[in-house]
Amino acid sequence: MTSPDDLKFQEFDEAADLLSSNPGASTLSISSPAAAASSEEVKVDLSDDEDNQQESSELLGGEKQTGGFWTFEYYQSFFNVDTLQVLDRIKGSVMPLPGRNFVKHHIRSNPDLYGPFWICVTLVFSVAISGNLSTFLSEIGSTDYHYRPEFHRVSIAAVTVFLYAWLVPLGVWGFLTWRQSVERQISGYTFLETVCVYGYSLFIYIPTSILWTIPFNWLQWLLIVIAMVISGSVLVMTFWPAVRDDTKLTAFATMAVIVSLHALLAVGCKLYFFQVAVYTGPSHSGEQITPASNHTSLTSGKPQ
């Protein structure tokens, strides 16, 4: 009859032989079928959790594989936003609050090109159409004016708006990247975040361009000032934290260039698309009729 010690060592030797034949095998000690069932369930749950954690870490870390730049999936990620996100970003661009960075509070988690693209397209047509309408309304009643739709204004507005919405952010991003390499304490944004900020900052010009159809010059300039203050505030509160740790001269010069280019866009659109045309024509005496004397009959050519 064997002793309990012999049984114990025989069991250990058998397990050792199994492990030596298959070193990669996993062992599990169970005492009852119920315990075996519960341990198997725990093992399955842990494996599922590991898969979920790995997938979530890839999403948070931005390591999820996407296709090359020639594939549709690559560009689809730039338009991965819903209506609520776009509306929230538009609201943040027209109602900037002091101390609220537009990138950190609205687009840091998911910068997009959907909103900026459609904002630029809408701004192009609103400026071109409102400019034609403004010229027509300002010349109603003038016998020397004949309305003719100027479709070339759409092309000019498209080139102006899209060049501004892409080239200026490219320049700002490149400058901040260069300063970040020179001054280590300088923070910066990605190119997509910079384009996103500029795109949403242009939204305020859409209702402003529609209101420019009101034929009052002082009101048009007042609307320009209001729009520039609102949209310029978004840019200042976004890019000032990125340059404030640089030298004072560089920081203030950068912000002055950003605000000046933004104001130049608004003033240029006002002067080109919403200018009051002055039409002159030869009179009987060879003189030109000015807008003030457009309805005044000239008698210098009549015989006395």
PDB file of C-alpha atoms in Angstrom:
ATOM      1  CA  MET A   1       0.000   0.000   0.000  1.00  0.00           C
ATOM      2  CA  THR A   2       1.431   3.394  -1.043  1.00  0.00           C
ATOM      3  CA  SER A   3       1.692   6.346   1.287  1.00  0.00           C
ATOM      4  CA  PRO A   4       0.198   9.785   0.654  1.00  0.00           C
ATOM      5  CA  ASP A   5       3.720  11.156   0.062  1.00  0.00           C
ATOM      6  CA  ASP A   6       4.279   8.707  -2.787  1.00  0.00           C
ATOM      7  CA  LEU A   7       1.055   9.807  -4.461  1.00  0.00           C
ATOM      8  CA  LYS A   8       2.055  13.430  -4.089  1.00  0.00           C
ATOM      9  CA  PHE A   9       5.465  12.971  -5.708  1.00  0.00           C
ATOM     10  CA  GLN A  10       4.048  10.836  -8.498  1.00  0.00           C
ATOM     11  CA  GLU A  11       1.614  13.576  -9.393  1.00  0.00           C
ATOM     12  CA  PHE A  12       4.418  16.138  -9.407  1.00  0.00           C
ATOM     13  CA  ASP A  13       6.611  13.994 -11.621  1.00  0.00           C
ATOM     14  CA  GLU A  14       3.797  13.514 -14.128  1.00  0.00           C
ATOM     15  CA  ALA A  15       3.196  17.247 -14.345  1.00  0.00           C
ATOM     16  CA  ALA A  16       6.908  17.867 -14.759  1.00  0.00           C
ATOM     17  CA  ASP A  17       7.074  15.403 -17.639  1.00  0.00           C
ATOM     18  CA  LEU A  18       4.141  17.110 -19.361  1.00  0.00           C
ATOM     19  CA  LEU A  19       5.736  20.530 -18.976  1.00  0.00           C
ATOM     20  CA  SER A  20       9.072  19.292 -20.283  1.00  0.00           C
ATOM     21  CA  SER A  21       7.417  17.848 -23.397  1.00  0.00           C
ATOM     22  CA  ASN A  22       5.407  21.058 -24.047  1.00  0.00           C
ATOM     23  CA  PRO A  23       7.038  24.098 -22.367  1.00  0.00           C
ATOM     24  CA  GLY A  24       4.549  26.557 -23.857  1.00  0.00           C
ATOM     25  CA  ALA A  25       1.489  24.854 -22.393  1.00  0.00           C
ATOM     26  CA  SER A  26      -0.539  26.608 -19.714  1.00  0.00           C
ATOM     27  CA  THR A  27      -1.532  24.885 -16.525  1.00  0.00           C
ATOM     28  CA  LEU A  28      -4.691  25.311 -14.484  1.00  0.00           C
ATOM     29  CA  SER A  29      -5.371  23.778 -11.112  1.00  0.00           C
ATOM     30  CA  ILE A  30      -9.026  23.042 -10.380  1.00  0.00           C
ATOM     31  CA  SER A  31     -10.707  21.237  -7.544  1.00  0.00           C
ATOM     32  CA  SER A  32     -14.254  20.777  -8.858  1.00  0.00           C
ATOM     33  CA  PRO A  33     -16.207  20.962 -12.137  1.00  0.00           C
ATOM     34  CA  ALA A  34     -17.922  24.141 -10.979  1.00  0.00           C
ATOM     35  CA  ALA A  35     -14.559  25.760 -10.336  1.00  0.00           C
ATOM     36  CA  ALA A  36     -13.376  24.641 -13.763  1.00  0.00           C
ATOM     37  CA  ALA A  37     -16.367  26.215 -15.447  1.00  0.00           C
ATOM     38  CA  SER A  38     -15.900  29.494 -13.594  1.00  0.00           C
ATOM     39  CA  SER A  39     -12.187  29.603 -14.383  1.00  0.00           C
ATOM     40  CA  GLU A  40     -12.841  29.022 -18.072  1.00  0.00           C
ATOM     41  CA  GLU A  41     -15.360  31.873 -18.089  1.00  0.00           C
ATOM     42  CA  VAL A  42     -12.842  34.194 -16.437  1.00  0.00           C
ATOM     43  CA  LYS A  43     -10.228  33.235 -18.998  1.00  0.00           C
ATOM     44  CA  VAL A  44     -12.565  34.035 -21.911  1.00  0.00           C
ATOM     45  CA  ASP A  45     -13.577  37.346 -20.395  1.00  0.00           C
ATOM     46  CA  LEU A  46      -9.983  38.371 -19.855  1.00  0.00           C
ATOM     47  CA  SER A  47      -9.074  37.593 -23.438  1.00  0.00           C
ATOM     48  CA  ASP A  48     -12.015  39.660 -24.683  1.00  0.00           C
ATOM     49  CA  ASP A  49     -11.000  42.547 -22.446  1.00  0.00           C
ATOM     50  CA  GLU A  50      -7.465  42.430 -23.759  1.00  0.00           C
ATOM     51  CA  ASP A  51      -8.723  42.607 -27.338  1.00  0.00           C
ATOM     52  CA  ASN A  52     -11.000  45.533 -26.503  1.00  0.00           C
ATOM     53  CA  GLN A  53      -8.224  47.342 -24.670  1.00  0.00           C
ATOM     54  CA  GLN A  54      -5.847  46.831 -27.558  1.00  0.00           C
ATOM     55  CA  GLU A  55      -8.383  48.158 -30.046  1.00  0.00           C
ATOM     56  CA  SER A  56      -9.231  51.178 -27.885  1.00  0.00           C
ATOM     57  CA  SER A  57      -5.563  51.964 -27.365  1.00  0.00           C
ATOM     58  CA  GLU A  58      -5.045  51.948 -31.125  1.00  0.00           C
ATOM     59  CA  LEU A  59      -7.927  54.373 -31.584  1.00  0.00           C
ATOM     60  CA  LEU A  60      -6.748  56.730 -28.843  1.00  0.00           C
ATOM     61  CA  GLY A  61      -3.175  56.619 -29.978  1.00  0.00           C
ATOM     62  CA  GLY A  62      -4.017  57.190 -33.611  1.00  0.00           C
ATOM     63  CA  GLU A  63      -2.292  53.961 -34.635  1.00  0.00           C
ATOM     64  CA  LYS A  64      -5.254  52.473 -36.407  1.00  0.00           C
ATOM     65  CA  GLN A  65      -4.127  51.522 -39.867  1.00  0.00           C
ATOM     66  CA  THR A  66      -5.570  53.522 -42.739  1.00  0.00           C
ATOM     67  CA  GLY A  67      -4.985  53.295 -46.436  1.00  0.00           C
ATOM     68  CA  GLY A  68      -2.541  55.421 -48.392  1.00  0.00           C
ATOM     69  CA  PHE A  69      -3.254  58.963 -49.500  1.00  0.00           C
ATOM     70  CA  TRP A  70      -4.554  57.619 -52.822  1.00  0.00           C
ATOM     71  CA  THR A  71      -7.395  55.710 -51.092  1.00  0.00           C
ATOM     72  CA  PHE A  72     -10.851  56.950 -50.160  1.00  0.00           C
ATOM     73  CA  GLU A  73     -10.447  55.821 -46.535  1.00  0.00           C
ATOM     74  CA  TYR A  74      -7.522  58.187 -46.049  1.00  0.00           C
ATOM     75  CA  TYR A  75      -9.594  61.278 -46.870  1.00  0.00           C
ATOM     76  CA  GLN A  76     -12.717  59.943 -45.169  1.00  0.00           C
ATOM     77  CA  SER A  77     -11.087  60.474 -41.770  1.00  0.00           C
ATOM     78  CA  PHE A  78     -10.893  64.221 -42.465  1.00  0.00           C
ATOM     79  CA  PHE A  79     -14.693  64.406 -42.798  1.00  0.00           C
ATOM     80  CA  ASN A  80     -15.569  62.175 -39.841  1.00  0.00           C
ATOM     81  CA  VAL A  81     -17.817  64.621 -37.977  1.00  0.00           C
ATOM     82  CA  ASP A  82     -21.531  64.826 -37.282  1.00  0.00           C
ATOM     83  CA  THR A  83     -23.915  67.756 -37.432  1.00  0.00           C
ATOM     84  CA  LEU A  84     -23.762  68.490 -33.707  1.00  0.00           C
ATOM     85  CA  GLN A  85     -19.984  68.796 -33.778  1.00  0.00           C
ATOM     86  CA  VAL A  86     -20.063  71.153 -36.749  1.00  0.00           C
ATOM     87  CA  LEU A  87     -22.757  73.310 -35.154  1.00  0.00           C
ATOM     88  CA  ASP A  88     -20.813  73.441 -31.889  1.00  0.00           C
ATOM     89  CA  ARG A  89     -17.703  74.619 -33.721  1.00  0.00           C
ATOM     90  CA  ILE A  90     -19.652  77.220 -35.669  1.00  0.00           C
ATOM     91  CA  LYS A  91     -21.159  78.457 -32.413  1.00  0.00           C
ATOM     92  CA  GLY A  92     -17.701  78.690 -30.884  1.00  0.00           C
ATOM     93  CA  SER A  93     -16.420  80.687 -33.869  1.00  0.00           C
ATOM     94  CA  VAL A  94     -19.170  83.331 -33.730  1.00  0.00           C
ATOM     95  CA  MET A  95     -19.273  83.573 -29.924  1.00  0.00           C
ATOM     96  CA  PRO A  96     -15.648  83.463 -28.763  1.00  0.00           C
ATOM     97  CA  LEU A  97     -15.264  83.558 -25.004  1.00  0.00           C
ATOM     98  CA  PRO A  98     -12.211  85.039 -23.280  1.00  0.00           C
ATOM     99  CA  GLY A  99      -9.713  82.397 -22.284  1.00  0.00           C
ATOM    100  CA  ARG A 100     -11.255  79.629 -24.385  1.00  0.00           C
ATOM    101  CA  ASN A 101      -8.830  78.246 -26.931  1.00  0.00           C
ATOM    102  CA  PHE A 102     -10.787  77.181 -30.014  1.00  0.00           C
ATOM    103  CA  VAL A 103      -8.505  74.216 -30.712  1.00  0.00           C
ATOM    104  CA  LYS A 104      -8.504  72.832 -27.180  1.00  0.00           C
ATOM    105  CA  HIS A 105     -12.220  73.331 -26.507  1.00  0.00           C
ATOM    106  CA  HIS A 106     -13.727  72.485 -29.896  1.00  0.00           C
ATOM    107  CA  ILE A 107     -11.515  70.637 -32.363  1.00  0.00           C
ATOM    108  CA  ARG A 108      -8.566  69.064 -30.527  1.00  0.00           C
ATOM    109  CA  SER A 109     -10.159  65.596 -30.371  1.00  0.00           C
ATOM    110  CA  ASN A 110     -11.214  65.514 -34.022  1.00  0.00           C
ATOM    111  CA  PRO A 111     -10.128  68.256 -36.469  1.00  0.00           C
ATOM    112  CA  ASP A 112     -12.068  68.121 -39.711  1.00  0.00           C
ATOM    113  CA  LEU A 113     -12.186  69.592 -43.194  1.00  0.00           C
ATOM    114  CA  TYR A 114     -15.930  69.151 -43.687  1.00  0.00           C
ATOM    115  CA  GLY A 115     -16.932  72.377 -41.943  1.00  0.00           C
ATOM    116  CA  PRO A 116     -14.148  74.564 -43.387  1.00  0.00           C
ATOM    117  CA  PHE A 117     -14.790  73.303 -46.926  1.00  0.00           C
ATOM    118  CA  TRP A 118     -18.506  74.047 -46.946  1.00  0.00           C
ATOM    119  CA  ILE A 119     -18.010  77.336 -45.118  1.00  0.00           C
ATOM    120  CA  CYS A 120     -15.607  78.461 -47.851  1.00  0.00           C
ATOM    121  CA  VAL A 121     -17.970  77.318 -50.612  1.00  0.00           C
ATOM    122  CA  THR A 122     -20.912  79.116 -49.007  1.00  0.00           C
ATOM    123  CA  LEU A 123     -18.831  82.254 -48.494  1.00  0.00           C
ATOM    124  CA  VAL A 124     -17.806  82.267 -52.170  1.00  0.00           C
ATOM    125  CA  PHE A 125     -21.391  82.250 -53.416  1.00  0.00           C
ATOM    126  CA  SER A 126     -22.705  84.611 -50.742  1.00  0.00           C
ATOM    127  CA  VAL A 127     -20.041  87.213 -51.546  1.00  0.00           C
ATOM    128  CA  ALA A 128     -20.489  86.934 -55.325  1.00  0.00           C
ATOM    129  CA  ILE A 129     -24.289  86.937 -55.279  1.00  0.00           C
ATOM    130  CA  SER A 130     -24.582  89.633 -52.620  1.00  0.00           C
ATOM    131  CA  GLY A 131     -22.104  91.783 -54.511  1.00  0.00           C
ATOM    132  CA  ASN A 132     -24.197  91.625 -57.676  1.00  0.00           C
ATOM    133  CA  LEU A 133     -27.366  92.308 -55.712  1.00  0.00           C
ATOM    134  CA  SER A 134     -25.779  95.233 -53.887  1.00  0.00           C
ATOM    135  CA  THR A 135     -24.708  96.837 -57.166  1.00  0.00           C
ATOM    136  CA  PHE A 136     -28.188  96.367 -58.594  1.00  0.00           C
ATOM    137  CA  LEU A 137     -29.919  97.872 -55.554  1.00  0.00           C
ATOM    138  CA  SER A 138     -27.596 100.855 -55.425  1.00  0.00           C
ATOM    139  CA  GLU A 139     -28.238 101.675 -59.095  1.00  0.00           C
ATOM    140  CA  ILE A 140     -32.035 101.301 -59.135  1.00  0.00           C
ATOM    141  CA  GLY A 141     -33.546 104.323 -60.854  1.00  0.00           C
ATOM    142  CA  SER A 142     -30.397 105.231 -62.778  1.00  0.00           C
ATOM    143  CA  THR A 143     -31.116 105.538 -66.494  1.00  0.00           C
ATOM    144  CA  ASP A 144     -27.464 105.075 -67.405  1.00  0.00           C
ATOM    145  CA  TYR A 145     -27.136 101.719 -65.629  1.00  0.00           C
ATOM    146  CA  HIS A 146     -28.027  98.466 -67.315  1.00  0.00           C
ATOM    147  CA  TYR A 147     -27.885  95.373 -65.123  1.00  0.00           C
ATOM    148  CA  ARG A 148     -25.640  92.617 -66.330  1.00  0.00           C
ATOM    149  CA  PRO A 149     -24.845  89.583 -64.121  1.00  0.00           C
ATOM    150  CA  GLU A 150     -21.123  89.313 -63.491  1.00  0.00           C
ATOM    151  CA  PHE A 151     -20.483  85.593 -63.182  1.00  0.00           C
ATOM    152  CA  HIS A 152     -16.727  86.074 -63.203  1.00  0.00           C
ATOM    153  CA  ARG A 153     -17.054  87.326 -59.645  1.00  0.00           C
ATOM    154  CA  VAL A 154     -17.745  83.759 -58.517  1.00  0.00           C
ATOM    155  CA  SER A 155     -14.385  82.645 -59.889  1.00  0.00           C
ATOM    156  CA  ILE A 156     -12.577  85.574 -58.306  1.00  0.00           C
ATOM    157  CA  ALA A 157     -14.250  84.979 -54.965  1.00  0.00           C
ATOM    158  CA  ALA A 158     -13.414  81.247 -55.105  1.00  0.00           C
ATOM    159  CA  VAL A 159      -9.742  81.856 -55.842  1.00  0.00           C
ATOM    160  CA  THR A 160      -9.488  84.519 -53.122  1.00  0.00           C
ATOM    161  CA  VAL A 161     -11.263  82.587 -50.365  1.00  0.00           C
ATOM    162  CA  PHE A 162      -9.680  79.198 -50.980  1.00  0.00           C
ATOM    163  CA  LEU A 163      -6.181  80.604 -51.386  1.00  0.00           C
ATOM    164  CA  TYR A 164      -6.593  82.450 -48.104  1.00  0.00           C
ATOM    165  CA  ALA A 165      -8.071  79.406 -46.340  1.00  0.00           C
ATOM    166  CA  TRP A 166      -5.141  77.198 -47.419  1.00  0.00           C
ATOM    167  CA  LEU A 167      -2.044  79.320 -48.006  1.00  0.00           C
ATOM    168  CA  VAL A 168      -2.298  81.479 -44.877  1.00  0.00           C
ATOM    169  CA  PRO A 169      -2.753  78.472 -42.532  1.00  0.00           C
ATOM    170  CA  LEU A 170       0.152  76.788 -44.337  1.00  0.00           C
ATOM    171  CA  GLY A 171       2.351  79.796 -43.682  1.00  0.00           C
ATOM    172  CA  VAL A 172       1.271  80.064 -40.034  1.00  0.00           C
ATOM    173  CA  TRP A 173       1.804  76.347 -39.443  1.00  0.00           C
ATOM    174  CA  GLY A 174       5.225  76.437 -41.106  1.00  0.00           C
ATOM    175  CA  PHE A 175       6.301  79.454 -39.058  1.00  0.00           C
ATOM    176  CA  LEU A 176       5.139  77.929 -35.773  1.00  0.00           C
ATOM    177  CA  THR A 177       6.877  74.662 -36.636  1.00  0.00           C
ATOM    178  CA  TRP A 178      10.105  76.524 -37.353  1.00  0.00           C
ATOM    179  CA  ARG A 179       9.893  78.534 -34.146  1.00  0.00           C
ATOM    180  CA  GLN A 180       9.136  75.341 -32.236  1.00  0.00           C
ATOM    181  CA  SER A 181      12.398  73.853 -33.480  1.00  0.00           C
ATOM    182  CA  VAL A 182      14.296  76.992 -32.491  1.00  0.00           C
ATOM    183  CA  GLU A 183      12.564  77.660 -29.162  1.00  0.00           C
ATOM    184  CA  ARG A 184      11.789  74.406 -27.408  1.00  0.00           C
ATOM    185  CA  GLN A 185       9.172  75.937 -25.131  1.00  0.00           C
ATOM    186  CA  ILE A 186       7.032  77.056 -28.081  1.00  0.00           C
ATOM    187  CA  SER A 187       3.880  74.975 -28.570  1.00  0.00           C
ATOM    188  CA  GLY A 188       2.236  74.421 -31.904  1.00  0.00           C
ATOM    189  CA  TYR A 189      -0.646  72.904 -33.809  1.00  0.00           C
ATOM    190  CA  THR A 190      -0.885  70.444 -36.638  1.00  0.00           C
ATOM    191  CA  PHE A 191      -1.562  71.662 -40.163  1.00  0.00           C
ATOM    192  CA  LEU A 192      -5.068  70.159 -40.073  1.00  0.00           C
ATOM    193  CA  GLU A 193      -5.881  71.977 -36.831  1.00  0.00           C
ATOM    194  CA  THR A 194      -4.627  75.268 -38.275  1.00  0.00           C
ATOM    195  CA  VAL A 195      -6.739  74.895 -41.422  1.00  0.00           C
ATOM    196  CA  CYS A 196      -9.737  73.975 -39.281  1.00  0.00           C
ATOM    197  CA  VAL A 197      -9.392  77.121 -37.156  1.00  0.00           C
ATOM    198  CA  TYR A 198      -9.128  79.388 -40.192  1.00  0.00           C
ATOM    199  CA  GLY A 199     -12.035  77.688 -41.936  1.00  0.00           C
ATOM    200  CA  TYR A 200     -14.457  78.082 -39.043  1.00  0.00           C
ATOM    201  CA  SER A 201     -13.295  81.658 -38.366  1.00  0.00           C
ATOM    202  CA  LEU A 202     -14.599  82.638 -41.822  1.00  0.00           C
ATOM    203  CA  PHE A 203     -18.185  81.689 -40.989  1.00  0.00           C
ATOM    204  CA  ILE A 204     -19.024  85.120 -39.560  1.00  0.00           C
ATOM    205  CA  TYR A 205     -18.398  86.659 -42.983  1.00  0.00           C
ATOM    206  CA  ILE A 206     -21.312  84.721 -44.514  1.00  0.00           C
ATOM    207  CA  PRO A 207     -24.128  86.604 -42.726  1.00  0.00           C
ATOM    208  CA  THR A 208     -22.030  89.756 -42.918  1.00  0.00           C
ATOM    209  CA  SER A 209     -21.787  89.548 -46.717  1.00  0.00           C
ATOM    210  CA  ILE A 210     -25.552  89.121 -46.936  1.00  0.00           C
ATOM    211  CA  LEU A 211     -26.096  92.223 -44.802  1.00  0.00           C
ATOM    212  CA  TRP A 212     -23.702  94.151 -47.043  1.00  0.00           C
ATOM    213  CA  THR A 213     -26.501  94.303 -49.614  1.00  0.00           C
ATOM    214  CA  ILE A 214     -28.042  97.088 -47.546  1.00  0.00           C
ATOM    215  CA  PRO A 215     -27.019 100.199 -49.535  1.00  0.00           C
ATOM    216  CA  PHE A 216     -25.635 102.238 -46.646  1.00  0.00           C
ATOM    217  CA  ASN A 217     -21.904 102.692 -46.728  1.00  0.00           C
ATOM    218  CA  TRP A 218     -21.532 103.450 -43.029  1.00  0.00           C
ATOM    219  CA  LEU A 219     -23.496 100.331 -42.112  1.00  0.00           C
ATOM    220  CA  GLN A 220     -21.336  98.165 -44.358  1.00  0.00           C
ATOM    221  CA  TRP A 221     -18.144  99.379 -42.710  1.00  0.00           C
ATOM    222  CA  LEU A 222     -19.661  98.910 -39.264  1.00  0.00           C
ATOM    223  CA  LEU A 223     -20.489  95.302 -40.131  1.00  0.00           C
ATOM    224  CA  ILE A 224     -16.912  94.802 -41.338  1.00  0.00           C
ATOM    225  CA  VAL A 225     -15.521  96.006 -38.037  1.00  0.00           C
ATOM    226  CA  ILE A 226     -17.846  93.736 -36.042  1.00  0.00           C
ATOM    227  CA  ALA A 227     -17.022  90.704 -38.190  1.00  0.00           C
ATOM    228  CA  MET A 228     -13.282  91.351 -37.995  1.00  0.00           C
ATOM    229  CA  VAL A 229     -13.412  91.681 -34.207  1.00  0.00           C
ATOM    230  CA  ILE A 230     -15.334  88.413 -33.799  1.00  0.00           C
ATOM    231  CA  SER A 231     -13.321  86.318 -36.238  1.00  0.00           C
ATOM    232  CA  GLY A 232     -10.039  87.947 -35.266  1.00  0.00           C
ATOM    233  CA  SER A 233     -10.701  87.114 -31.619  1.00  0.00           C
ATOM    234  CA  VAL A 234     -10.929  83.426 -32.515  1.00  0.00           C
ATOM    235  CA  LEU A 235      -7.532  83.562 -34.199  1.00  0.00           C
ATOM    236  CA  VAL A 236      -5.890  85.623 -31.456  1.00  0.00           C
ATOM    237  CA  MET A 237      -7.119  83.421 -28.599  1.00  0.00           C
ATOM    238  CA  THR A 238      -6.047  80.325 -30.532  1.00  0.00           C
ATOM    239  CA  PHE A 239      -2.550  81.305 -31.669  1.00  0.00           C
ATOM    240  CA  TRP A 240      -1.494  83.612 -28.852  1.00  0.00           C
ATOM    241  CA  PRO A 241      -0.864  80.695 -26.414  1.00  0.00           C
ATOM    242  CA  ALA A 242       1.377  79.147 -29.072  1.00  0.00           C
ATOM    243  CA  VAL A 243       3.619  82.219 -29.461  1.00  0.00           C
ATOM    244  CA  ARG A 244       3.440  84.008 -26.121  1.00  0.00           C
ATOM    245  CA  ASP A 245       6.494  82.125 -24.788  1.00  0.00           C
ATOM    246  CA  ASP A 246       8.574  83.347 -27.723  1.00  0.00           C
ATOM    247  CA  THR A 247      10.315  86.708 -27.720  1.00  0.00           C
ATOM    248  CA  LYS A 248       7.993  89.669 -27.353  1.00  0.00           C
ATOM    249  CA  LEU A 249       8.881  91.075 -30.750  1.00  0.00           C
ATOM    250  CA  THR A 250       8.233  87.769 -32.512  1.00  0.00           C
ATOM    251  CA  ALA A 251       5.010  87.105 -30.610  1.00  0.00           C
ATOM    252  CA  PHE A 252       3.447  90.510 -31.283  1.00  0.00           C
ATOM    253  CA  ALA A 253       4.669  90.614 -34.869  1.00  0.00           C
ATOM    254  CA  THR A 254       3.132  87.184 -35.543  1.00  0.00           C
ATOM    255  CA  MET A 255      -0.225  88.186 -34.120  1.00  0.00           C
ATOM    256  CA  ALA A 256      -0.137  91.486 -36.030  1.00  0.00           C
ATOM    257  CA  VAL A 257       0.439  89.660 -39.323  1.00  0.00           C
ATOM    258  CA  ILE A 258      -2.356  87.163 -38.604  1.00  0.00           C
ATOM    259  CA  VAL A 259      -4.874  89.885 -37.756  1.00  0.00           C
ATOM    260  CA  SER A 260      -3.778  92.110 -40.659  1.00  0.00           C
ATOM    261  CA  LEU A 261      -4.200  89.354 -43.246  1.00  0.00           C
ATOM    262  CA  HIS A 262      -7.609  88.528 -41.835  1.00  0.00           C
ATOM    263  CA  ALA A 263      -8.660  92.175 -41.995  1.00  0.00           C
ATOM    264  CA  LEU A 264      -7.243  92.500 -45.503  1.00  0.00           C
ATOM    265  CA  LEU A 265      -9.528  89.721 -46.717  1.00  0.00           C
ATOM    266  CA  ALA A 266     -12.634  91.452 -45.353  1.00  0.00           C
ATOM    267  CA  VAL A 267     -11.704  94.908 -46.599  1.00  0.00           C
ATOM    268  CA  GLY A 268     -10.689  93.574 -50.012  1.00  0.00           C
ATOM    269  CA  CYS A 269     -14.009  91.752 -50.455  1.00  0.00           C
ATOM    270  CA  LYS A 270     -15.889  94.896 -49.457  1.00  0.00           C
ATOM    271  CA  LEU A 271     -14.008  97.177 -51.838  1.00  0.00           C
ATOM    272  CA  TYR A 272     -14.109  94.846 -54.833  1.00  0.00           C
ATOM    273  CA  PHE A 273     -17.486  93.106 -54.623  1.00  0.00           C
ATOM    274  CA  PHE A 274     -19.524  95.847 -52.961  1.00  0.00           C
ATOM    275  CA  GLN A 275     -18.198  99.019 -54.519  1.00  0.00           C
ATOM    276  CA  VAL A 276     -20.664 101.512 -55.894  1.00  0.00           C
ATOM    277  CA  ALA A 277     -20.030 101.776 -59.584  1.00  0.00           C
ATOM    278  CA  VAL A 278     -19.725 105.259 -61.055  1.00  0.00           C
ATOM    279  CA  TYR A 279     -20.853 105.543 -64.656  1.00  0.00           C
ATOM    280  CA  THR A 280     -19.895 108.520 -66.757  1.00  0.00           C
ATOM    281  CA  GLY A 281     -20.939 109.452 -70.236  1.00  0.00           C
ATOM    282  CA  PRO A 282     -20.183 112.310 -72.640  1.00  0.00           C
ATOM    283  CA  SER A 283     -22.509 115.261 -72.654  1.00  0.00           C
ATOM    284  CA  HIS A 284     -23.419 117.500 -75.572  1.00  0.00           C
ATOM    285  CA  SER A 285     -20.620 119.890 -74.713  1.00  0.00           C
ATOM    286  CA  GLY A 286     -17.975 117.166 -74.359  1.00  0.00           C
ATOM    287  CA  GLU A 287     -18.140 117.176 -70.556  1.00  0.00           C
ATOM    288  CA  GLN A 288     -18.629 114.064 -68.441  1.00  0.00           C
ATOM    289  CA  ILE A 289     -21.667 113.580 -66.272  1.00  0.00           C
ATOM    290  CA  THR A 290     -20.866 112.815 -62.626  1.00  0.00           C
ATOM    291  CA  PRO A 291     -23.213 110.835 -60.395  1.00  0.00           C
ATOM    292  CA  ALA A 292     -24.273 114.042 -58.635  1.00  0.00           C
ATOM    293  CA  SER A 293     -25.341 115.705 -61.901  1.00  0.00           C
ATOM    294  CA  ASN A 294     -26.589 112.547 -63.559  1.00  0.00           C
ATOM    295  CA  HIS A 295     -30.188 113.761 -63.674  1.00  0.00           C
ATOM    296  CA  THR A 296     -29.401 117.390 -64.371  1.00  0.00           C
ATOM    297  CA  SER A 297     -30.057 118.627 -67.880  1.00  0.00           C
ATOM    298  CA  LEU A 298     -27.120 120.389 -69.436  1.00  0.00           C
ATOM    299  CA  THR A 299     -27.879 123.516 -71.452  1.00  0.00           C
ATOM    300  CA  SER A 300     -24.382 124.525 -72.409  1.00  0.00           C
ATOM    301  CA  GLY A 301     -24.821 122.989 -75.851  1.00  0.00           C
ATOM    302  CA  LYS A 302     -28.069 124.808 -76.670  1.00  0.00           C
ATOM    303  CA  PRO A 303     -28.014 128.009 -78.688  1.00  0.00           C
ATOM    304  CA  GLN A 304     -28.711 131.194 -76.821  1.00  0.00           C
TER     305      GLN A 304
END
